[in-house]
Amino acid sequence: PELELDEVPLALDFHPTANNVLAVGSIDGSVRVSRFTCDAHEPAFLVATPFDSSAGGVRSVRFSQDGQVLWAGAADHSIVGLSPTGALAWRNPTAHRDAVSKVTLIDEHLIGSGDDSGAVKVWDARQAPERPVMAFDLFQDYVSDLLVDQVHHPGTLLGTSGDGTLAAFDLRQHTCLGRSNDLEEDLLSVQVVKGGRKVVCGTSEGVLLLFSWDNWDGATDSFPGHPESVGALLKVDESTILTGSSDGMVRVVGLMPSKLYGLVGDHQGFPLERMAWSSDRNLLGTISHDPTVRFWDVTYLHEDDEEGDGEEMAEEAGAADAGAMGDQTSAELLRHIRARQEAAAAAGGGGADDDGWEDEDESGADEMSGSDSDEDSDGPGASGGGARTAKGKKAQYRTPAQSFFQDL
């Protein structure tokens, strides 16, 4: 069930080992940690207010890898580490010169943080909190997202900014590997996909931009399709992501080839701000501009293709290269989404034809980007006509309640 709060939440994170423990940072400067079951939410067993409530609230929360410390950054410029009892295990009240916008985990000891003026800092939890071990001051506007790909690039910190740039920081050499050219729109979110070869960013214009790793000058591909900004991204697998948009929708999106597969849920018109996986990745938590944390059962996103018909479904969807790396999972997602839609339509008295994908025409109507292969691009314009062009007709997805793709 939904978790109703007294204040509007600004950040959330699930415990890394306990599936039923959730931490939420709120606009009043409080941090609450509570347990939940499939039927109800228990009262919070930890409520702490280590921040100045008048400054603007808790902007980011992250559990450590072992779950023994909850890191939080706030608008009062401070970063704290809370123990399971709520005691302050680590605190720097002047960690940044401006409001802290993002806190992320780098490894079991290092954390990264960014602020509203563009500064990025790295902290070692084993050392005194007075000074960071690294600091970068490249961005000209707020830091919107920070990410370390622990699997493919554990020594590189990626950062996006409201100044329209993406930067990569080498944590071993304490240097900047590269920074993209300024774009016309803000970069709001980032994920690493395609086995570490591609970086996808959500923008304020609703376009997904794809960068090739080690080619930081500019985007090599783009995927328009979201009517409003994309402020949150989560990776399902190397070819599929979840996007959270300001129109309140959580969408399932395939990359290279780029496709909009379906809708996980919506927030009744409220902009979606943050998303987080549960530790088993079967539950998705989201927050918006109302005092509610919503939960979505997304187990179907990770189910195996037991019937072995992934390639058949991919061909039905118009993906001619279903055998390419990662695209079989996309076919599984489409099959599960269609099955759920047909069941919902049957329960509501409608037919499957009322809420499914429309049949594609001979030109491949569900291809919504010029990128139709899984091959790397080495420079701007090398794939799909460049970073800001998309070829092909748009797919239309219809539900009984609304046709949210009609304006795309």
CSV table of C-alpha atoms in Angstrom, one decimal:
chain,number,residue,atom,x,y,z
A,1,PRO,CA,0.0,0.0,0.0
A,2,GLU,CA,1.0,3.6,-0.3
A,3,LEU,CA,2.9,5.3,2.6
A,4,GLU,CA,1.2,8.5,3.7
A,5,LEU,CA,3.5,11.0,5.4
A,6,ASP,CA,2.9,14.3,7.2
A,7,GLU,CA,5.4,16.1,5.0
A,8,VAL,CA,6.3,16.0,1.4
A,9,PRO,CA,9.2,13.5,0.8
A,10,LEU,CA,12.3,14.7,-1.2
A,11,ALA,CA,14.4,11.5,-1.2
A,12,LEU,CA,14.1,7.8,-0.6
A,13,ASP,CA,16.2,4.7,-0.5
A,14,PHE,CA,15.6,1.0,0.3
A,15,HIS,CA,17.9,-0.9,2.7
A,16,PRO,CA,20.4,-3.0,0.7
A,17,THR,CA,19.7,-6.3,2.5
A,18,ALA,CA,16.3,-6.0,4.2
A,19,ASN,CA,13.6,-5.9,1.5
A,20,ASN,CA,11.0,-4.3,3.9
A,21,VAL,CA,13.0,-1.3,5.2
A,22,LEU,CA,12.6,2.2,3.6
A,23,ALA,CA,14.3,5.5,4.4
A,24,VAL,CA,12.7,8.8,3.5
A,25,GLY,CA,14.0,12.3,3.7
A,26,SER,CA,11.4,15.1,4.0
A,27,ILE,CA,11.0,18.7,3.3
A,28,ASP,CA,10.9,19.5,7.1
A,29,GLY,CA,14.5,18.3,7.5
A,30,SER,CA,13.6,14.9,9.1
A,31,VAL,CA,14.7,11.4,8.2
A,32,ARG,CA,12.5,8.5,8.9
A,33,VAL,CA,13.2,4.8,8.6
A,34,SER,CA,10.3,2.3,8.7
A,35,ARG,CA,9.3,-1.3,7.9
A,36,PHE,CA,6.5,-2.4,5.7
A,37,THR,CA,4.7,-5.5,4.7
A,38,CYS,CA,2.5,-6.4,1.7
A,39,ASP,CA,-0.5,-5.3,3.7
A,40,ALA,CA,0.6,-2.4,5.9
A,41,HIS,CA,3.3,0.1,7.0
A,42,GLU,CA,4.6,0.0,10.5
A,43,PRO,CA,5.3,3.2,12.5
A,44,ALA,CA,8.8,4.5,11.9
A,45,PHE,CA,11.4,3.0,14.2
A,46,LEU,CA,13.9,5.8,13.5
A,47,VAL,CA,13.0,9.4,13.2
A,48,ALA,CA,15.9,11.9,13.2
A,49,THR,CA,16.1,15.7,12.6
A,50,PRO,CA,19.8,16.4,12.2
A,51,PHE,CA,19.2,19.3,9.8
A,52,ASP,CA,17.9,22.8,9.8
A,53,SER,CA,14.2,22.5,8.9
A,54,SER,CA,14.0,26.1,7.7
A,55,ALA,CA,16.7,25.6,5.1
A,56,GLY,CA,14.7,23.4,2.6
A,57,GLY,CA,14.7,19.8,3.7
A,58,VAL,CA,16.6,16.6,3.1
A,59,ARG,CA,17.6,16.4,-0.6
A,60,SER,CA,19.2,12.9,-0.8
A,61,VAL,CA,19.5,9.7,1.3
A,62,ARG,CA,21.5,6.6,0.7
A,63,PHE,CA,22.2,3.5,2.8
A,64,SER,CA,25.8,2.3,2.9
A,65,GLN,CA,26.6,-1.0,1.2
A,66,ASP,CA,26.2,-3.0,4.4
A,67,GLY,CA,23.2,-1.0,5.5
A,68,GLN,CA,24.8,0.1,8.8
A,69,VAL,CA,24.9,3.8,8.0
A,70,LEU,CA,22.3,6.0,6.4
A,71,TRP,CA,23.9,8.9,4.6
A,72,ALA,CA,21.9,12.1,4.0
A,73,GLY,CA,22.5,15.5,2.5
A,74,ALA,CA,20.4,18.5,3.1
A,75,ALA,CA,19.7,22.1,1.9
A,76,ASP,CA,21.5,23.5,5.0
A,77,HIS,CA,24.8,22.5,3.3
A,78,SER,CA,25.5,19.6,5.6
A,79,ILE,CA,26.0,15.8,5.2
A,80,VAL,CA,25.5,13.3,8.0
A,81,GLY,CA,25.8,9.6,8.5
A,82,LEU,CA,23.2,8.0,10.9
A,83,SER,CA,23.7,4.8,12.7
A,84,PRO,CA,20.8,2.2,13.1
A,85,THR,CA,19.9,3.8,16.4
A,86,GLY,CA,19.7,7.3,14.9
A,87,ALA,CA,23.0,8.5,16.5
A,88,LEU,CA,25.3,10.7,14.4
A,89,ALA,CA,28.1,8.4,13.2
A,90,TRP,CA,29.6,11.1,10.9
A,91,ARG,CA,28.7,14.8,10.4
A,92,ASN,CA,30.0,17.8,8.5
A,93,PRO,CA,27.7,20.8,9.0
A,94,THR,CA,29.5,22.8,6.3
A,95,ALA,CA,30.3,20.1,3.8
A,96,HIS,CA,29.3,22.4,0.9
A,97,ARG,CA,29.1,26.1,0.2
A,98,ASP,CA,25.6,25.6,-1.1
A,99,ALA,CA,22.6,23.3,-0.6
A,100,VAL,CA,23.6,19.6,-1.1
A,101,SER,CA,21.6,18.3,-4.1
A,102,LYS,CA,22.9,14.7,-4.3
A,103,VAL,CA,24.7,12.0,-2.3
A,104,THR,CA,25.8,8.7,-3.8
A,105,LEU,CA,27.8,5.7,-2.8
A,106,ILE,CA,31.2,5.1,-4.5
A,107,ASP,CA,32.3,2.0,-2.5
A,108,GLU,CA,32.1,0.7,1.1
A,109,HIS,CA,34.1,3.7,2.4
A,110,LEU,CA,33.8,6.5,-0.1
A,111,ILE,CA,30.7,8.7,-0.8
A,112,GLY,CA,30.2,11.4,-3.4
A,113,SER,CA,28.2,14.6,-3.0
A,114,GLY,CA,27.2,17.5,-5.2
A,115,ASP,CA,25.6,20.9,-4.5
A,116,ASP,CA,23.5,23.6,-6.1
A,117,SER,CA,26.5,25.6,-7.2
A,118,GLY,CA,28.1,22.8,-9.1
A,119,ALA,CA,30.8,21.5,-6.7
A,120,VAL,CA,31.4,17.7,-6.5
A,121,LYS,CA,33.2,16.3,-3.5
A,122,VAL,CA,34.3,12.8,-2.4
A,123,TRP,CA,34.5,11.9,1.3
A,124,ASP,CA,36.1,9.0,3.2
A,125,ALA,CA,33.9,7.7,6.0
A,126,ARG,CA,37.0,6.4,7.8
A,127,GLN,CA,38.6,9.8,8.1
A,128,ALA,CA,37.5,12.9,10.0
A,129,PRO,CA,34.7,14.7,8.2
A,130,GLU,CA,36.3,18.1,8.1
A,131,ARG,CA,37.9,17.8,4.6
A,132,PRO,CA,37.0,15.8,1.5
A,133,VAL,CA,39.6,13.5,-0.1
A,134,MET,CA,38.7,15.0,-3.5
A,135,ALA,CA,37.0,18.0,-4.8
A,136,PHE,CA,36.0,19.1,-8.4
A,137,ASP,CA,34.5,22.5,-9.3
A,138,LEU,CA,33.8,22.2,-13.0
A,139,PHE,CA,30.0,22.6,-13.3
A,140,GLN,CA,28.5,26.0,-13.6
A,141,ASP,CA,25.1,25.1,-12.2
A,142,TYR,CA,23.5,22.6,-9.8
A,143,VAL,CA,24.6,18.9,-9.7
A,144,SER,CA,21.6,16.9,-10.7
A,145,ASP,CA,22.9,13.4,-10.4
A,146,LEU,CA,26.0,11.3,-9.5
A,147,LEU,CA,26.7,7.7,-10.4
A,148,VAL,CA,29.4,5.1,-10.2
A,149,ASP,CA,29.0,1.9,-12.3
A,150,GLN,CA,30.4,-0.6,-9.8
A,151,VAL,CA,30.4,-3.4,-12.4
A,152,HIS,CA,32.1,-2.0,-15.4
A,153,HIS,CA,33.8,1.3,-14.3
A,154,PRO,CA,34.2,1.3,-10.5
A,155,GLY,CA,36.9,3.9,-10.5
A,156,THR,CA,34.9,6.6,-12.4
A,157,LEU,CA,32.3,9.0,-11.0
A,158,LEU,CA,29.8,10.4,-13.5
A,159,GLY,CA,28.0,13.6,-12.8
A,160,THR,CA,25.3,15.6,-14.6
A,161,SER,CA,24.5,19.3,-14.1
A,162,GLY,CA,21.9,21.9,-14.8
A,163,ASP,CA,24.4,23.7,-17.0
A,164,GLY,CA,23.8,21.0,-19.6
A,165,THR,CA,27.0,19.0,-19.3
A,166,LEU,CA,28.1,15.5,-18.4
A,167,ALA,CA,31.4,14.9,-16.7
A,168,ALA,CA,33.5,11.9,-15.8
A,169,PHE,CA,35.9,12.0,-12.9
A,170,ASP,CA,38.8,9.5,-12.4
A,171,LEU,CA,38.8,8.7,-8.7
A,172,ARG,CA,42.2,7.0,-8.8
A,173,GLN,CA,44.0,9.9,-10.5
A,174,HIS,CA,41.9,12.6,-9.0
A,175,THR,CA,41.3,14.2,-12.4
A,176,CYS,CA,38.5,14.9,-14.8
A,177,LEU,CA,38.5,12.4,-17.7
A,178,GLY,CA,36.3,14.6,-19.8
A,179,ARG,CA,33.3,16.9,-19.9
A,180,SER,CA,30.7,17.3,-22.6
A,181,ASN,CA,30.0,20.4,-24.5
A,182,ASP,CA,27.2,22.6,-23.2
A,183,LEU,CA,23.8,21.5,-24.3
A,184,GLU,CA,20.7,23.6,-24.6
A,185,GLU,CA,18.8,21.6,-22.0
A,186,ASP,CA,19.6,20.6,-18.4
A,187,LEU,CA,20.9,17.1,-17.8
A,188,LEU,CA,18.9,15.7,-14.9
A,189,SER,CA,19.7,12.0,-14.5
A,190,VAL,CA,22.3,9.4,-15.6
A,191,GLN,CA,22.7,5.6,-16.0
A,192,VAL,CA,25.4,3.3,-17.6
A,193,VAL,CA,24.0,0.7,-20.1
A,194,LYS,CA,25.2,-1.6,-22.8
A,195,GLY,CA,27.9,-3.3,-20.7
A,196,GLY,CA,29.5,0.0,-19.8
A,197,ARG,CA,29.8,1.2,-23.4
A,198,LYS,CA,27.0,3.7,-23.3
A,199,VAL,CA,25.8,6.4,-20.9
A,200,VAL,CA,22.2,7.6,-21.0
A,201,CYS,CA,21.1,10.9,-19.6
A,202,GLY,CA,17.6,12.3,-19.1
A,203,THR,CA,17.0,16.0,-20.0
A,204,SER,CA,14.7,18.8,-19.1
A,205,GLU,CA,13.3,18.7,-22.7
A,206,GLY,CA,12.2,15.0,-22.4
A,207,VAL,CA,14.9,13.7,-24.6
A,208,LEU,CA,17.2,10.8,-23.7
A,209,LEU,CA,20.8,11.4,-24.8
A,210,LEU,CA,23.2,8.6,-25.3
A,211,PHE,CA,27.0,9.1,-24.9
A,212,SER,CA,29.8,6.6,-25.8
A,213,TRP,CA,32.1,5.8,-23.0
A,214,ASP,CA,35.4,7.8,-23.3
A,215,ASN,CA,33.9,10.1,-25.9
A,216,TRP,CA,32.6,12.8,-23.6
A,217,ASP,CA,32.5,15.7,-26.1
A,218,GLY,CA,28.9,15.2,-27.1
A,219,ALA,CA,26.0,12.8,-27.4
A,220,THR,CA,26.2,10.2,-30.2
A,221,ASP,CA,22.5,9.4,-30.2
A,222,SER,CA,19.1,10.6,-28.9
A,223,PHE,CA,15.7,9.3,-28.2
A,224,PRO,CA,12.8,11.9,-28.1
A,225,GLY,CA,9.5,10.8,-26.9
A,226,HIS,CA,8.8,12.0,-23.3
A,227,PRO,CA,6.5,15.0,-23.3
A,228,GLU,CA,8.2,16.5,-20.3
A,229,SER,CA,11.5,16.4,-18.5
A,230,VAL,CA,13.1,13.1,-17.4
A,231,GLY,CA,14.4,13.6,-13.9
A,232,ALA,CA,14.9,9.9,-12.8
A,233,LEU,CA,16.4,6.8,-14.4
A,234,LEU,CA,16.8,3.3,-13.2
A,235,LYS,CA,18.5,0.4,-15.1
A,236,VAL,CA,16.5,-2.8,-15.6
A,237,ASP,CA,19.2,-4.5,-17.7
A,238,GLU,CA,21.8,-3.4,-20.2
A,239,SER,CA,19.2,-2.6,-22.8
A,240,THR,CA,16.2,-1.5,-20.8
A,241,ILE,CA,15.6,1.4,-18.3
A,242,LEU,CA,12.8,2.9,-16.3
A,243,THR,CA,12.2,6.6,-16.8
A,244,GLY,CA,10.5,9.0,-14.4
A,245,SER,CA,9.1,12.1,-15.9
A,246,SER,CA,7.5,15.4,-14.9
A,247,ASP,CA,4.2,14.3,-16.3
A,248,GLY,CA,4.1,11.8,-13.5
A,249,MET,CA,4.6,8.7,-15.6
A,250,VAL,CA,7.0,5.8,-15.0
A,251,ARG,CA,7.8,4.2,-18.4
A,252,VAL,CA,9.7,1.1,-19.6
A,253,VAL,CA,12.1,2.2,-22.3
A,254,GLY,CA,14.3,0.0,-24.5
A,255,LEU,CA,17.6,1.4,-25.8
A,256,MET,CA,19.4,0.7,-29.1
A,257,PRO,CA,16.9,0.2,-30.7
A,258,SER,CA,14.9,2.8,-28.8
A,259,LYS,CA,11.3,1.9,-28.0
A,260,LEU,CA,8.7,2.9,-25.5
A,261,TYR,CA,7.4,-0.4,-24.2
A,262,GLY,CA,4.7,0.6,-21.7
A,263,LEU,CA,3.7,2.2,-18.5
A,264,VAL,CA,4.5,1.1,-14.9
A,265,GLY,CA,2.3,3.7,-13.2
A,266,ASP,CA,1.5,7.4,-12.8
A,267,HIS,CA,1.2,10.0,-10.1
A,268,GLN,CA,-2.1,11.6,-11.1
A,269,GLY,CA,-0.4,14.6,-12.8
A,270,PHE,CA,2.2,15.3,-10.0
A,271,PRO,CA,5.8,15.4,-11.3
A,272,LEU,CA,7.8,12.3,-10.4
A,273,GLU,CA,11.0,13.3,-8.5
A,274,ARG,CA,12.8,10.1,-7.3
A,275,MET,CA,12.7,6.4,-7.9
A,276,ALA,CA,14.4,3.5,-6.0
A,277,TRP,CA,14.7,-0.3,-6.2
A,278,SER,CA,14.1,-2.5,-3.3
A,279,SER,CA,17.0,-4.8,-2.6
A,280,ASP,CA,15.5,-7.7,-4.5
A,281,ARG,CA,14.4,-5.3,-7.3
A,282,ASN,CA,10.9,-6.6,-7.3
A,283,LEU,CA,9.5,-3.4,-5.8
A,284,LEU,CA,9.8,0.1,-7.1
A,285,GLY,CA,9.4,3.1,-4.8
A,286,THR,CA,8.5,6.6,-6.2
A,287,ILE,CA,7.9,10.0,-4.8
A,288,SER,CA,6.3,13.1,-6.2
A,289,HIS,CA,5.1,16.5,-5.0
A,290,ASP,CA,2.5,15.1,-2.6
A,291,PRO,CA,3.1,13.5,0.9
A,292,THR,CA,3.0,10.0,-0.4
A,293,VAL,CA,5.4,7.2,-1.2
A,294,ARG,CA,4.0,4.9,-3.9
A,295,PHE,CA,5.1,1.3,-4.4
A,296,TRP,CA,4.8,-0.7,-7.7
A,297,ASP,CA,5.2,-4.4,-8.1
A,298,VAL,CA,7.6,-4.8,-11.0
A,299,THR,CA,8.5,-8.5,-10.6
A,300,TYR,CA,7.4,-9.0,-14.2
A,301,LEU,CA,10.3,-6.9,-15.4
A,302,HIS,CA,12.7,-9.6,-14.2
A,303,GLU,CA,10.9,-12.8,-15.0
A,304,ASP,CA,12.6,-15.3,-17.3
A,305,ASP,CA,11.2,-16.0,-20.7
A,306,GLU,CA,10.1,-19.5,-19.8
A,307,GLU,CA,8.2,-20.0,-23.1
A,308,GLY,CA,11.3,-19.3,-25.1
A,309,ASP,CA,9.4,-17.0,-27.5
A,310,GLY,CA,11.5,-13.8,-27.0
A,311,GLU,CA,12.6,-13.7,-30.6
A,312,GLU,CA,9.1,-14.3,-31.9
A,313,MET,CA,7.7,-11.4,-29.8
A,314,ALA,CA,10.6,-9.1,-30.8
A,315,GLU,CA,9.8,-9.7,-34.5
A,316,GLU,CA,6.1,-9.0,-33.7
A,317,ALA,CA,7.1,-5.7,-32.2
A,318,GLY,CA,9.2,-4.8,-35.2
A,319,ALA,CA,12.7,-5.5,-33.8
A,320,ALA,CA,14.4,-7.2,-36.6
A,321,ASP,CA,17.6,-7.7,-34.7
A,322,ALA,CA,16.1,-9.5,-31.7
A,323,GLY,CA,19.2,-11.8,-31.6
A,324,ALA,CA,21.4,-8.8,-30.8
A,325,MET,CA,22.9,-8.5,-27.3
A,326,GLY,CA,20.3,-7.4,-24.7
A,327,ASP,CA,17.2,-7.2,-27.0
A,328,GLN,CA,15.7,-10.5,-25.9
A,329,THR,CA,14.9,-9.0,-22.5
A,330,SER,CA,13.0,-6.2,-24.2
A,331,ALA,CA,10.9,-8.8,-25.9
A,332,GLU,CA,10.1,-10.4,-22.5
A,333,LEU,CA,9.0,-7.1,-21.1
A,334,LEU,CA,6.7,-6.5,-24.1
A,335,ARG,CA,5.1,-10.0,-23.6
A,336,HIS,CA,4.6,-9.5,-19.9
A,337,ILE,CA,3.2,-6.0,-20.4
A,338,ARG,CA,0.8,-7.2,-23.0
A,339,ALA,CA,-0.4,-10.0,-20.8
A,340,ARG,CA,-1.1,-7.6,-17.9
A,341,GLN,CA,-2.9,-5.2,-20.2
A,342,GLU,CA,-5.1,-8.0,-21.6
A,343,ALA,CA,-6.0,-9.2,-18.1
A,344,ALA,CA,-6.9,-5.6,-17.0
A,345,ALA,CA,-9.0,-5.1,-20.1
A,346,ALA,CA,-10.8,-8.4,-19.5
A,347,ALA,CA,-11.5,-7.4,-15.9
A,348,GLY,CA,-12.9,-4.0,-17.1
A,349,GLY,CA,-15.0,-5.5,-19.8
A,350,GLY,CA,-12.8,-4.3,-22.7
A,351,GLY,CA,-10.9,-6.4,-25.3
A,352,ALA,CA,-7.2,-6.7,-25.8
A,353,ASP,CA,-7.4,-4.6,-28.9
A,354,ASP,CA,-8.5,-1.6,-26.8
A,355,ASP,CA,-5.3,-1.2,-24.8
A,356,GLY,CA,-2.5,-2.9,-26.6
A,357,TRP,CA,0.1,-1.7,-29.0
A,358,GLU,CA,-1.2,-0.9,-32.5
A,359,ASP,CA,0.0,-3.1,-35.3
A,360,GLU,CA,3.1,-1.7,-36.9
A,361,ASP,CA,3.0,-0.7,-40.5
A,362,GLU,CA,5.5,-1.7,-43.1
A,363,SER,CA,7.9,1.1,-42.2
A,364,GLY,CA,8.4,-0.1,-38.6
A,365,ALA,CA,6.2,2.3,-36.7
A,366,ASP,CA,7.4,1.4,-33.3
A,367,GLU,CA,11.0,2.5,-34.0
A,368,MET,CA,11.1,5.9,-32.4
A,369,SER,CA,14.7,6.7,-33.0
A,370,GLY,CA,17.3,6.6,-35.8
A,371,SER,CA,19.3,4.1,-33.7
A,372,ASP,CA,18.3,0.6,-34.8
A,373,SER,CA,21.3,-1.4,-33.9
A,374,ASP,CA,23.6,-2.2,-30.9
A,375,GLU,CA,26.7,-0.9,-32.6
A,376,ASP,CA,28.8,1.8,-30.9
A,377,SER,CA,29.0,5.3,-32.2
A,378,ASP,CA,32.2,7.2,-31.8
A,379,GLY,CA,31.1,10.7,-32.4
A,380,PRO,CA,28.2,13.1,-32.6
A,381,GLY,CA,26.0,12.3,-35.5
A,382,ALA,CA,27.5,8.9,-36.0
A,383,SER,CA,24.2,7.1,-35.3
A,384,GLY,CA,20.6,7.9,-35.9
A,385,GLY,CA,21.4,11.3,-37.4
A,386,GLY,CA,23.1,12.9,-34.4
A,387,ALA,CA,22.3,13.8,-30.9
A,388,ARG,CA,19.1,15.7,-31.6
A,389,THR,CA,17.4,13.9,-34.5
A,390,ALA,CA,15.1,10.9,-34.6
A,391,LYS,CA,13.8,9.1,-37.7
A,392,GLY,CA,10.9,6.9,-38.2
A,393,LYS,CA,7.3,7.0,-37.1
A,394,LYS,CA,6.2,7.0,-33.5
A,395,ALA,CA,4.5,4.1,-31.8
A,396,GLN,CA,1.2,4.6,-30.1
A,397,TYR,CA,0.3,3.0,-26.9
A,398,ARG,CA,-3.3,3.1,-25.6
A,399,THR,CA,-4.7,2.2,-22.3
A,400,PRO,CA,-8.4,2.2,-21.2
A,401,ALA,CA,-7.9,5.3,-19.0
A,402,GLN,CA,-5.9,7.5,-21.3
A,403,SER,CA,-3.7,7.7,-24.4
A,404,PHE,CA,-0.7,9.4,-23.0
A,405,PHE,CA,1.3,9.0,-26.2
A,406,GLN,CA,-1.1,10.9,-28.4
A,407,ASP,CA,0.8,14.1,-28.1
A,408,LEU,CA,4.2,12.5,-28.9
